[in-house]
Amino acid sequence: MSEEDPVRLKDDPGVPELLRADLDRVVSQPALAFDVEAGLARFRAS
Amino acid sequence: MRSEHEGLEVAPLTGPTVGAAELFRAHAAFVASFVHRLGVPERDVPDVVQEVFVVVHRKGGFVMGSAQPRTWVAAIAVRLAAQYRRRRREELDGAATERAASGGSTPAHEAEVRQAMARVQACLDGLDAEHREVFVLFEVAGESCKDIAEALAIPVGTVYSRIHHARRRFAVEHARRAADEVEGER
């Protein structure tokens, strides 16, 4: 993040707690398992 | 007739390119998790990932320059995830959080995550495309304003302005929904 960028809402204590918590829950979702090789094969076949 | 992918303008192409297949290998896993966080159900994520890289291919790949390829691909993904949600809105109540619901440690946590995702998606749906795009890239994808500006080929000041307006609208809608939920519980 550059020095000029605003603080992200989920990290801003001036933002309502529920809004920060909601964004944090969305951002913190664990990564989805995705088969890149299978997807790439499908992409190349399309 | 409007193209399905109309409005997917990103930075113009001017230099050596990285092909769609190479970009797929490098960024498809990121795109998959990203569009899922944007409300695409797990079962449909592979289709949306395909759509993203078809657009990448049609654009001739990514041109090496000041923009970051991940941000450039993410900008396309934001638009396509929103288009997906518009097409499937009536089917999506609760479906987008099916994996979130199974990934929590307790039923209470799972419910909190489901509610959080539903509120965030509803607030994002209320933003227009250009505001949603920068808001999601900054607040959800964690991209810098400089990278967003370069990926979208817009001044960084425009990014700041769009984030400011998007945040204001997002916060108003979020507060309204939270108040409605409290009222509904009484």
PDB file of C-alpha atoms in Angstrom:
ATOM      1  CA  MET A   1       0.000   0.000   0.000  1.00  0.00           C
ATOM      2  CA  SER A   2       1.343   3.417  -0.847  1.00  0.00           C
ATOM      3  CA  GLU A   3       1.718   6.086   1.837  1.00  0.00           C
ATOM      4  CA  GLU A   4      -1.125   8.085   0.300  1.00  0.00           C
ATOM      5  CA  ASP A   5      -3.664   5.299   0.272  1.00  0.00           C
ATOM      6  CA  PRO A   6      -6.508   5.587   2.789  1.00  0.00           C
ATOM      7  CA  VAL A   7      -6.765   3.104   5.637  1.00  0.00           C
ATOM      8  CA  ARG A   8      -8.886   0.166   4.577  1.00  0.00           C
ATOM      9  CA  LEU A   9     -12.318   0.146   6.173  1.00  0.00           C
ATOM     10  CA  LYS A  10     -11.762  -3.147   7.960  1.00  0.00           C
ATOM     11  CA  ASP A  11      -8.739  -1.598   9.683  1.00  0.00           C
ATOM     12  CA  ASP A  12     -10.254   1.803  10.425  1.00  0.00           C
ATOM     13  CA  PRO A  13     -11.334   2.163  14.086  1.00  0.00           C
ATOM     14  CA  GLY A  14     -13.511   5.116  13.093  1.00  0.00           C
ATOM     15  CA  VAL A  15     -15.793   2.827  11.084  1.00  0.00           C
ATOM     16  CA  PRO A  16     -18.761   1.048  12.740  1.00  0.00           C
ATOM     17  CA  GLU A  17     -17.656  -2.239  14.226  1.00  0.00           C
ATOM     18  CA  LEU A  18     -20.191  -4.361  12.336  1.00  0.00           C
ATOM     19  CA  LEU A  19     -19.119  -2.960   8.972  1.00  0.00           C
ATOM     20  CA  ARG A  20     -15.454  -3.603   9.766  1.00  0.00           C
ATOM     21  CA  ALA A  21     -16.250  -7.105  10.978  1.00  0.00           C
ATOM     22  CA  ASP A  22     -18.318  -7.907   7.887  1.00  0.00           C
ATOM     23  CA  LEU A  23     -15.553  -6.822   5.510  1.00  0.00           C
ATOM     24  CA  ASP A  24     -12.967  -8.661   7.564  1.00  0.00           C
ATOM     25  CA  ARG A  25     -15.021 -11.875   7.408  1.00  0.00           C
ATOM     26  CA  VAL A  26     -15.323 -11.592   3.633  1.00  0.00           C
ATOM     27  CA  VAL A  27     -11.641 -10.801   3.117  1.00  0.00           C
ATOM     28  CA  SER A  28     -10.553 -13.515   5.545  1.00  0.00           C
ATOM     29  CA  GLN A  29     -12.425 -16.320   3.840  1.00  0.00           C
ATOM     30  CA  PRO A  30      -9.994 -19.184   3.274  1.00  0.00           C
ATOM     31  CA  ALA A  31      -8.777 -19.632  -0.279  1.00  0.00           C
ATOM     32  CA  LEU A  32     -10.935 -21.805  -2.477  1.00  0.00           C
ATOM     33  CA  ALA A  33      -9.374 -25.029  -3.706  1.00  0.00           C
ATOM     34  CA  PHE A  34      -9.110 -24.671  -7.478  1.00  0.00           C
ATOM     35  CA  ASP A  35      -7.581 -27.171  -9.892  1.00  0.00           C
ATOM     36  CA  VAL A  36      -5.525 -24.882 -12.114  1.00  0.00           C
ATOM     37  CA  GLU A  37      -4.374 -27.629 -14.466  1.00  0.00           C
ATOM     38  CA  ALA A  38      -7.909 -28.872 -15.055  1.00  0.00           C
ATOM     39  CA  GLY A  39      -9.127 -25.328 -15.568  1.00  0.00           C
ATOM     40  CA  LEU A  40      -6.302 -24.586 -17.944  1.00  0.00           C
ATOM     41  CA  ALA A  41      -7.034 -27.713 -19.966  1.00  0.00           C
ATOM     42  CA  ARG A  42     -10.673 -26.671 -20.222  1.00  0.00           C
ATOM     43  CA  PHE A  43      -9.641 -23.161 -21.208  1.00  0.00           C
ATOM     44  CA  ARG A  44      -7.337 -24.420 -23.942  1.00  0.00           C
ATOM     45  CA  ALA A  45     -10.064 -26.718 -25.258  1.00  0.00           C
ATOM     46  CA  SER A  46     -12.623 -23.915 -25.443  1.00  0.00           C
TER      47      SER A  46
ATOM     48  CA  MET B   1     -26.944  -4.689 -28.998  1.00  0.00           C
ATOM     49  CA  ARG B   2     -24.823  -4.476 -25.870  1.00  0.00           C
ATOM     50  CA  SER B   3     -22.103  -7.069 -25.630  1.00  0.00           C
ATOM     51  CA  GLU B   4     -22.150  -9.291 -22.532  1.00  0.00           C
ATOM     52  CA  HIS B   5     -18.678  -8.028 -21.801  1.00  0.00           C
ATOM     53  CA  GLU B   6     -19.311  -4.378 -22.556  1.00  0.00           C
ATOM     54  CA  GLY B   7     -17.840  -2.138 -19.894  1.00  0.00           C
ATOM     55  CA  LEU B   8     -14.805  -4.329 -19.293  1.00  0.00           C
ATOM     56  CA  GLU B   9     -12.407  -1.652 -20.393  1.00  0.00           C
ATOM     57  CA  VAL B  10      -9.039  -1.792 -18.691  1.00  0.00           C
ATOM     58  CA  ALA B  11      -5.607  -0.352 -19.432  1.00  0.00           C
ATOM     59  CA  PRO B  12      -4.789  -0.074 -23.160  1.00  0.00           C
ATOM     60  CA  LEU B  13      -2.285  -2.489 -24.667  1.00  0.00           C
ATOM     61  CA  THR B  14       1.030  -1.026 -25.823  1.00  0.00           C
ATOM     62  CA  GLY B  15       3.970  -3.389 -25.124  1.00  0.00           C
ATOM     63  CA  PRO B  16       5.071  -7.039 -24.966  1.00  0.00           C
ATOM     64  CA  THR B  17       2.207  -9.297 -24.012  1.00  0.00           C
ATOM     65  CA  VAL B  18       1.658 -12.159 -21.582  1.00  0.00           C
ATOM     66  CA  GLY B  19      -0.741 -14.693 -23.075  1.00  0.00           C
ATOM     67  CA  ALA B  20      -4.011 -15.768 -21.533  1.00  0.00           C
ATOM     68  CA  ALA B  21      -2.785 -19.305 -20.775  1.00  0.00           C
ATOM     69  CA  GLU B  22       0.238 -18.034 -18.863  1.00  0.00           C
ATOM     70  CA  LEU B  23      -1.970 -15.598 -16.978  1.00  0.00           C
ATOM     71  CA  PHE B  24      -4.386 -18.434 -16.230  1.00  0.00           C
ATOM     72  CA  ARG B  25      -1.615 -20.517 -14.690  1.00  0.00           C
ATOM     73  CA  ALA B  26      -0.383 -17.600 -12.601  1.00  0.00           C
ATOM     74  CA  HIS B  27      -3.662 -16.052 -11.482  1.00  0.00           C
ATOM     75  CA  ALA B  28      -6.583 -18.485 -11.897  1.00  0.00           C
ATOM     76  CA  ALA B  29      -6.395 -19.707  -8.293  1.00  0.00           C
ATOM     77  CA  PHE B  30      -6.479 -16.115  -7.058  1.00  0.00           C
ATOM     78  CA  VAL B  31      -9.411 -15.332  -9.361  1.00  0.00           C
ATOM     79  CA  ALA B  32     -11.300 -18.389  -8.114  1.00  0.00           C
ATOM     80  CA  SER B  33     -11.108 -17.336  -4.457  1.00  0.00           C
ATOM     81  CA  PHE B  34     -11.702 -13.705  -5.358  1.00  0.00           C
ATOM     82  CA  VAL B  35     -14.937 -14.256  -7.291  1.00  0.00           C
ATOM     83  CA  HIS B  36     -16.156 -16.619  -4.580  1.00  0.00           C
ATOM     84  CA  ARG B  37     -15.693 -13.817  -2.040  1.00  0.00           C
ATOM     85  CA  LEU B  38     -17.718 -11.657  -4.427  1.00  0.00           C
ATOM     86  CA  GLY B  39     -20.697 -13.963  -4.167  1.00  0.00           C
ATOM     87  CA  VAL B  40     -20.175 -16.591  -6.870  1.00  0.00           C
ATOM     88  CA  PRO B  41     -21.173 -20.000  -5.456  1.00  0.00           C
ATOM     89  CA  GLU B  42     -18.406 -22.593  -5.398  1.00  0.00           C
ATOM     90  CA  ARG B  43     -20.158 -24.750  -7.986  1.00  0.00           C
ATOM     91  CA  ASP B  44     -20.090 -21.902 -10.516  1.00  0.00           C
ATOM     92  CA  VAL B  45     -16.598 -20.574  -9.781  1.00  0.00           C
ATOM     93  CA  PRO B  46     -14.906 -22.643 -12.546  1.00  0.00           C
ATOM     94  CA  ASP B  47     -17.331 -21.201 -15.122  1.00  0.00           C
ATOM     95  CA  VAL B  48     -16.707 -17.624 -14.024  1.00  0.00           C
ATOM     96  CA  VAL B  49     -12.938 -18.197 -13.995  1.00  0.00           C
ATOM     97  CA  GLN B  50     -13.247 -19.449 -17.577  1.00  0.00           C
ATOM     98  CA  GLU B  51     -15.214 -16.344 -18.529  1.00  0.00           C
ATOM     99  CA  VAL B  52     -12.552 -14.095 -17.020  1.00  0.00           C
ATOM    100  CA  PHE B  53      -9.765 -15.673 -19.034  1.00  0.00           C
ATOM    101  CA  VAL B  54     -11.832 -15.763 -22.213  1.00  0.00           C
ATOM    102  CA  VAL B  55     -12.079 -11.984 -21.858  1.00  0.00           C
ATOM    103  CA  VAL B  56      -8.337 -11.849 -21.180  1.00  0.00           C
ATOM    104  CA  HIS B  57      -7.773 -13.857 -24.358  1.00  0.00           C
ATOM    105  CA  ARG B  58     -10.080 -11.634 -26.414  1.00  0.00           C
ATOM    106  CA  LYS B  59      -8.152  -8.619 -25.211  1.00  0.00           C
ATOM    107  CA  GLY B  60      -4.967 -10.175 -26.540  1.00  0.00           C
ATOM    108  CA  GLY B  61      -3.463 -10.932 -23.142  1.00  0.00           C
ATOM    109  CA  PHE B  62      -1.764  -8.583 -20.714  1.00  0.00           C
ATOM    110  CA  VAL B  63       0.681  -5.994 -21.976  1.00  0.00           C
ATOM    111  CA  MET B  64       3.748  -5.539 -19.807  1.00  0.00           C
ATOM    112  CA  GLY B  65       3.890  -2.005 -18.531  1.00  0.00           C
ATOM    113  CA  SER B  66       3.283  -0.124 -15.344  1.00  0.00           C
ATOM    114  CA  ALA B  67       0.113  -2.034 -14.445  1.00  0.00           C
ATOM    115  CA  GLN B  68       0.276  -5.228 -12.396  1.00  0.00           C
ATOM    116  CA  PRO B  69      -1.178  -8.276 -14.180  1.00  0.00           C
ATOM    117  CA  ARG B  70      -3.012  -9.500 -11.078  1.00  0.00           C
ATOM    118  CA  THR B  71      -4.767  -6.164 -10.631  1.00  0.00           C
ATOM    119  CA  TRP B  72      -5.619  -6.072 -14.332  1.00  0.00           C
ATOM    120  CA  VAL B  73      -7.135  -9.560 -14.211  1.00  0.00           C
ATOM    121  CA  ALA B  74      -8.908  -8.749 -10.930  1.00  0.00           C
ATOM    122  CA  ALA B  75     -10.566  -5.725 -12.523  1.00  0.00           C
ATOM    123  CA  ILE B  76     -12.016  -7.991 -15.206  1.00  0.00           C
ATOM    124  CA  ALA B  77     -13.085 -10.480 -12.538  1.00  0.00           C
ATOM    125  CA  VAL B  78     -14.961  -7.817 -10.551  1.00  0.00           C
ATOM    126  CA  ARG B  79     -17.079  -6.926 -13.578  1.00  0.00           C
ATOM    127  CA  LEU B  80     -17.783 -10.522 -14.531  1.00  0.00           C
ATOM    128  CA  ALA B  81     -18.663 -11.515 -10.962  1.00  0.00           C
ATOM    129  CA  ALA B  82     -21.159  -8.640 -10.857  1.00  0.00           C
ATOM    130  CA  GLN B  83     -22.612  -9.682 -14.223  1.00  0.00           C
ATOM    131  CA  TYR B  84     -22.914 -13.243 -12.940  1.00  0.00           C
ATOM    132  CA  ARG B  85     -24.770 -12.060  -9.827  1.00  0.00           C
ATOM    133  CA  ARG B  86     -27.172  -9.995 -11.919  1.00  0.00           C
ATOM    134  CA  ARG B  87     -27.928 -12.989 -14.144  1.00  0.00           C
ATOM    135  CA  ARG B  88     -28.436 -15.373 -11.219  1.00  0.00           C
ATOM    136  CA  ARG B  89     -29.687 -13.066  -8.501  1.00  0.00           C
ATOM    137  CA  GLU B  90     -32.898 -14.937  -7.803  1.00  0.00           C
ATOM    138  CA  GLU B  91     -30.944 -18.157  -7.225  1.00  0.00           C
ATOM    139  CA  LEU B  92     -28.255 -16.684  -5.039  1.00  0.00           C
ATOM    140  CA  ASP B  93     -29.955 -16.125  -1.708  1.00  0.00           C
ATOM    141  CA  GLY B  94     -27.751 -18.102   0.609  1.00  0.00           C
ATOM    142  CA  ALA B  95     -26.080 -20.137  -2.123  1.00  0.00           C
ATOM    143  CA  ALA B  96     -22.940 -18.025  -2.339  1.00  0.00           C
ATOM    144  CA  THR B  97     -22.092 -18.767   1.240  1.00  0.00           C
ATOM    145  CA  GLU B  98     -22.483 -22.529   1.101  1.00  0.00           C
ATOM    146  CA  ARG B  99     -18.757 -23.076   1.487  1.00  0.00           C
ATOM    147  CA  ALA B 100     -18.431 -20.323   4.050  1.00  0.00           C
ATOM    148  CA  ALA B 101     -21.107 -22.063   6.058  1.00  0.00           C
ATOM    149  CA  SER B 102     -19.206 -25.333   6.030  1.00  0.00           C
ATOM    150  CA  GLY B 103     -15.853 -23.744   6.814  1.00  0.00           C
ATOM    151  CA  GLY B 104     -16.696 -22.219  10.186  1.00  0.00           C
ATOM    152  CA  SER B 105     -15.734 -23.750  13.488  1.00  0.00           C
ATOM    153  CA  THR B 106     -19.154 -23.452  15.109  1.00  0.00           C
ATOM    154  CA  PRO B 107     -22.736 -22.977  13.916  1.00  0.00           C
ATOM    155  CA  ALA B 108     -22.716 -19.485  15.414  1.00  0.00           C
ATOM    156  CA  HIS B 109     -19.569 -18.559  13.498  1.00  0.00           C
ATOM    157  CA  GLU B 110     -21.008 -20.028  10.312  1.00  0.00           C
ATOM    158  CA  ALA B 111     -24.133 -17.933  10.742  1.00  0.00           C
ATOM    159  CA  GLU B 112     -22.062 -14.795  11.322  1.00  0.00           C
ATOM    160  CA  VAL B 113     -20.072 -15.409   8.144  1.00  0.00           C
ATOM    161  CA  ARG B 114     -23.239 -16.050   6.131  1.00  0.00           C
ATOM    162  CA  GLN B 115     -24.810 -12.852   7.398  1.00  0.00           C
ATOM    163  CA  ALA B 116     -21.651 -10.838   6.802  1.00  0.00           C
ATOM    164  CA  MET B 117     -21.340 -12.054   3.225  1.00  0.00           C
ATOM    165  CA  ALA B 118     -25.006 -11.393   2.531  1.00  0.00           C
ATOM    166  CA  ARG B 119     -24.790  -7.823   3.865  1.00  0.00           C
ATOM    167  CA  VAL B 120     -21.596  -7.074   1.954  1.00  0.00           C
ATOM    168  CA  GLN B 121     -22.971  -8.509  -1.296  1.00  0.00           C
ATOM    169  CA  ALA B 122     -26.182  -6.543  -0.959  1.00  0.00           C
ATOM    170  CA  CYS B 123     -24.245  -3.325  -0.366  1.00  0.00           C
ATOM    171  CA  LEU B 124     -21.957  -4.029  -3.332  1.00  0.00           C
ATOM    172  CA  ASP B 125     -24.981  -4.708  -5.535  1.00  0.00           C
ATOM    173  CA  GLY B 126     -26.164  -1.204  -4.727  1.00  0.00           C
ATOM    174  CA  LEU B 127     -23.034   0.447  -6.117  1.00  0.00           C
ATOM    175  CA  ASP B 128     -22.663   1.359  -9.760  1.00  0.00           C
ATOM    176  CA  ALA B 129     -20.057  -0.519 -11.743  1.00  0.00           C
ATOM    177  CA  GLU B 130     -17.183   1.936 -11.607  1.00  0.00           C
ATOM    178  CA  HIS B 131     -17.533   2.528  -7.875  1.00  0.00           C
ATOM    179  CA  ARG B 132     -17.970  -1.167  -7.099  1.00  0.00           C
ATOM    180  CA  GLU B 133     -14.867  -1.938  -9.131  1.00  0.00           C
ATOM    181  CA  VAL B 134     -12.467   0.312  -7.234  1.00  0.00           C
ATOM    182  CA  PHE B 135     -14.097  -0.439  -3.868  1.00  0.00           C
ATOM    183  CA  VAL B 136     -13.690  -4.194  -4.331  1.00  0.00           C
ATOM    184  CA  LEU B 137     -10.169  -3.945  -5.713  1.00  0.00           C
ATOM    185  CA  PHE B 138      -9.113  -1.775  -2.765  1.00  0.00           C
ATOM    186  CA  GLU B 139     -11.153  -3.160   0.139  1.00  0.00           C
ATOM    187  CA  VAL B 140     -11.463  -6.844  -0.795  1.00  0.00           C
ATOM    188  CA  ALA B 141      -8.526  -7.615  -3.092  1.00  0.00           C
ATOM    189  CA  GLY B 142      -6.204  -5.331  -1.122  1.00  0.00           C
ATOM    190  CA  GLU B 143      -4.711  -3.681  -4.197  1.00  0.00           C
ATOM    191  CA  SER B 144      -3.044  -0.292  -3.887  1.00  0.00           C
ATOM    192  CA  CYS B 145      -4.633   2.819  -5.393  1.00  0.00           C
ATOM    193  CA  LYS B 146      -1.630   3.196  -7.695  1.00  0.00           C
ATOM    194  CA  ASP B 147      -2.013  -0.353  -9.030  1.00  0.00           C
ATOM    195  CA  ILE B 148      -5.760   0.119  -9.465  1.00  0.00           C
ATOM    196  CA  ALA B 149      -5.189   3.356 -11.370  1.00  0.00           C
ATOM    197  CA  GLU B 150      -2.687   1.723 -13.687  1.00  0.00           C
ATOM    198  CA  ALA B 151      -4.830  -1.357 -14.285  1.00  0.00           C
ATOM    199  CA  LEU B 152      -7.871   0.740 -15.138  1.00  0.00           C
ATOM    200  CA  ALA B 153      -5.903   3.440 -16.973  1.00  0.00           C
ATOM    201  CA  ILE B 154      -7.381   6.209 -14.857  1.00  0.00           C
ATOM    202  CA  PRO B 155      -5.685   8.872 -12.702  1.00  0.00           C
ATOM    203  CA  VAL B 156      -4.958   7.850  -9.125  1.00  0.00           C
ATOM    204  CA  GLY B 157      -6.985  10.863  -8.001  1.00  0.00           C
ATOM    205  CA  THR B 158      -9.994   9.317  -9.722  1.00  0.00           C
ATOM    206  CA  VAL B 159      -9.399   6.121  -7.777  1.00  0.00           C
ATOM    207  CA  TYR B 160      -9.361   8.067  -4.505  1.00  0.00           C
ATOM    208  CA  SER B 161     -12.536   9.869  -5.489  1.00  0.00           C
ATOM    209  CA  ARG B 162     -14.357   6.682  -6.469  1.00  0.00           C
ATOM    210  CA  ILE B 163     -13.288   4.943  -3.261  1.00  0.00           C
ATOM    211  CA  HIS B 164     -14.526   7.908  -1.241  1.00  0.00           C
ATOM    212  CA  HIS B 165     -17.950   7.916  -2.908  1.00  0.00           C
ATOM    213  CA  ALA B 166     -18.233   4.132  -2.882  1.00  0.00           C
ATOM    214  CA  ARG B 167     -17.417   3.987   0.823  1.00  0.00           C
ATOM    215  CA  ARG B 168     -20.034   6.576   1.636  1.00  0.00           C
ATOM    216  CA  ARG B 169     -22.762   4.721  -0.244  1.00  0.00           C
ATOM    217  CA  PHE B 170     -21.616   1.347   1.059  1.00  0.00           C
ATOM    218  CA  ALA B 171     -21.648   2.586   4.669  1.00  0.00           C
ATOM    219  CA  VAL B 172     -25.109   4.143   4.346  1.00  0.00           C
ATOM    220  CA  GLU B 173     -26.563   0.961   2.872  1.00  0.00           C
ATOM    221  CA  HIS B 174     -24.789  -1.221   5.415  1.00  0.00           C
ATOM    222  CA  ALA B 175     -26.107   0.849   8.314  1.00  0.00           C
ATOM    223  CA  ARG B 176     -29.624   0.706   6.876  1.00  0.00           C
ATOM    224  CA  ARG B 177     -29.507  -3.066   6.539  1.00  0.00           C
ATOM    225  CA  ALA B 178     -28.061  -3.530  10.008  1.00  0.00           C
ATOM    226  CA  ALA B 179     -30.812  -1.343  11.481  1.00  0.00           C
ATOM    227  CA  ASP B 180     -33.473  -3.302   9.555  1.00  0.00           C
ATOM    228  CA  GLU B 181     -32.090  -6.554  10.930  1.00  0.00           C
ATOM    229  CA  VAL B 182     -32.208  -5.232  14.499  1.00  0.00           C
ATOM    230  CA  GLU B 183     -35.761  -4.004  13.923  1.00  0.00           C
ATOM    231  CA  GLY B 184     -36.737  -7.374  12.456  1.00  0.00           C
ATOM    232  CA  GLU B 185     -35.472  -9.192  15.530  1.00  0.00           C
ATOM    233  CA  ARG B 186     -37.756  -7.217  17.847  1.00  0.00           C
TER     234      ARG B 186
END
